[in-house]
PDB file of C-alpha atoms in Angstrom:
ATOM      1  CA  UNK A 192      -1.807   9.155 -27.395  1.00 92.00           C
ATOM      2  CA  UNK A 193      -2.460   6.129 -29.940  1.00 93.00           C
ATOM      3  CA  UNK A 194       1.178   6.148 -30.100  1.00 93.00           C
ATOM      4  CA  UNK A 195       1.964   5.482 -26.320  1.00 90.00           C
ATOM      5  CA  UNK A 196      -1.005   3.320 -26.069  1.00 92.00           C
ATOM      6  CA  UNK A 197       1.050   1.678 -29.041  1.00 92.00           C
ATOM      7  CA  UNK A 198       4.470   1.342 -28.102  1.00 91.00           C
ATOM      8  CA  UNK A 199       3.023  -0.073 -24.455  1.00 89.00           C
ATOM      9  CA  UNK A 200       0.722  -2.798 -25.435  1.00 89.00           C
ATOM     10  CA  UNK A 201       4.216  -4.840 -27.199  1.00 86.00           C
ATOM     11  CA  UNK A 202       3.313  -7.108 -23.546  1.00 86.00           C
ATOM     12  CA  UNK A 203      -0.163  -6.473 -23.194  1.00 87.00           C
ATOM     13  CA  UNK A 204      -3.385  -4.237 -24.838  1.00 89.00           C
ATOM     14  CA  UNK A 205      -3.099  -0.731 -23.360  1.00 89.00           C
ATOM     15  CA  UNK A 206      -5.743   2.653 -23.370  1.00 92.00           C
ATOM     16  CA  UNK A 207      -4.496   6.822 -22.447  1.00 96.00           C
ATOM     17  CA  UNK A 208      -7.643   7.316 -19.840  1.00 97.00           C
ATOM     18  CA  UNK A 209      -6.219  10.240 -18.638  1.00 97.00           C
ATOM     19  CA  UNK A 210      -3.225  12.797 -18.733  1.00 97.00           C
ATOM     20  CA  UNK A 211      -1.010  14.850 -16.791  1.00 98.00           C
ATOM     21  CA  UNK A 212       0.510  18.468 -17.225  1.00 98.00           C
ATOM     22  CA  UNK A 213       3.157  20.368 -16.084  1.00 98.00           C
ATOM     23  CA  UNK A 214       2.240  23.752 -16.291  1.00 98.00           C
ATOM     24  CA  UNK A 215       4.981  24.747 -13.356  1.00 97.00           C
ATOM     25  CA  UNK A 216       6.087  27.772 -15.398  1.00 96.00           C
ATOM     26  CA  UNK A 217       2.320  29.064 -16.049  1.00 98.00           C
ATOM     27  CA  UNK A 218       0.366  31.445 -13.702  1.00 97.00           C
ATOM     28  CA  UNK A 219      -2.808  29.957 -11.994  1.00 96.00           C
ATOM     29  CA  UNK A 220      -5.508  31.651 -15.042  1.00 98.00           C
ATOM     30  CA  UNK A 221      -2.639  30.375 -18.683  1.00 98.00           C
ATOM     31  CA  UNK A 222      -2.302  27.014 -16.447  1.00 98.00           C
ATOM     32  CA  UNK A 223      -6.805  25.865 -16.157  1.00 97.00           C
ATOM     33  CA  UNK A 224      -7.157  27.842 -19.797  1.00 98.00           C
ATOM     34  CA  UNK A 225      -4.916  24.744 -21.137  1.00 98.00           C
ATOM     35  CA  UNK A 226      -5.273  21.926 -18.904  1.00 98.00           C
ATOM     36  CA  UNK A 227      -9.634  22.940 -19.997  1.00 98.00           C
ATOM     37  CA  UNK A 228      -8.120  23.229 -23.686  1.00 98.00           C
ATOM     38  CA  UNK A 229      -6.528  19.859 -23.534  1.00 98.00           C
ATOM     39  CA  UNK A 230      -9.193  17.855 -21.929  1.00 97.00           C
ATOM     40  CA  UNK A 231     -11.692  19.656 -24.590  1.00 98.00           C
ATOM     41  CA  UNK A 232      -9.713  18.812 -27.573  1.00 97.00           C
ATOM     42  CA  UNK A 233      -8.497  15.373 -25.908  1.00 96.00           C
ATOM     43  CA  UNK A 234     -11.277  13.795 -24.686  1.00 97.00           C
ATOM     44  CA  UNK A 235      -9.713  12.775 -21.713  1.00 97.00           C
ATOM     45  CA  UNK A 236      -9.432  13.706 -17.691  1.00 98.00           C
ATOM     46  CA  UNK A 237      -6.673  16.662 -17.618  1.00 98.00           C
ATOM     47  CA  UNK A 238      -4.917  17.569 -14.814  1.00 98.00           C
ATOM     48  CA  UNK A 239      -1.598  19.193 -13.551  1.00 98.00           C
ATOM     49  CA  UNK A 240      -1.179  16.895 -10.522  1.00 97.00           C
ATOM     50  CA  UNK A 241       1.252  19.420  -8.118  1.00 97.00           C
ATOM     51  CA  UNK A 242      -1.559  21.975  -8.541  1.00 96.00           C
ATOM     52  CA  UNK A 243      -4.600  20.701  -8.331  1.00 95.00           C
ATOM     53  CA  UNK A 244      -4.003  16.924  -7.084  1.00 97.00           C
ATOM     54  CA  UNK A 245      -4.572  13.280  -9.051  1.00 97.00           C
ATOM     55  CA  UNK A 246      -7.962  12.684  -7.864  1.00 97.00           C
ATOM     56  CA  UNK A 247      -9.391  13.298 -11.629  1.00 97.00           C
ATOM     57  CA  UNK A 248      -6.536  10.260 -13.038  1.00 97.00           C
ATOM     58  CA  UNK A 249      -7.099   8.313 -10.320  1.00 98.00           C
ATOM     59  CA  UNK A 250     -10.981   8.376 -10.822  1.00 97.00           C
ATOM     60  CA  UNK A 251     -10.545   7.508 -14.893  1.00 97.00           C
ATOM     61  CA  UNK A 252      -8.761   4.670 -13.841  1.00 96.00           C
ATOM     62  CA  UNK A 253     -11.317   3.387 -11.529  1.00 97.00           C
ATOM     63  CA  UNK A 254     -13.557   3.768 -13.883  1.00 96.00           C
ATOM     64  CA  UNK A 255     -12.023   2.116 -16.791  1.00 96.00           C
ATOM     65  CA  UNK A 256     -11.303  -0.441 -13.581  1.00 95.00           C
ATOM     66  CA  UNK A 257     -14.665  -0.845 -13.380  1.00 96.00           C
ATOM     67  CA  UNK A 258     -15.578  -1.883 -16.957  1.00 94.00           C
ATOM     68  CA  UNK A 259     -13.590  -3.909 -17.095  1.00 91.00           C
ATOM     69  CA  UNK A 260     -14.959  -6.559 -14.690  1.00 90.00           C
TER      70      UNK A 260
END
């Protein structure tokens, strides 16, 4: 995550607020397990936007925008 933030911050500060996973090759159970594990490891919102929609990521962006005000 820090690599992405550093690469993006050459223009202005950047922060990873969440993660979208592609779990298309997994069963529903495997995908859910992978998402939960990743979320716990990174302490960030994680979802597969195709399976679940992106509302978790949208909420993270909105929360961050509110903190910047």
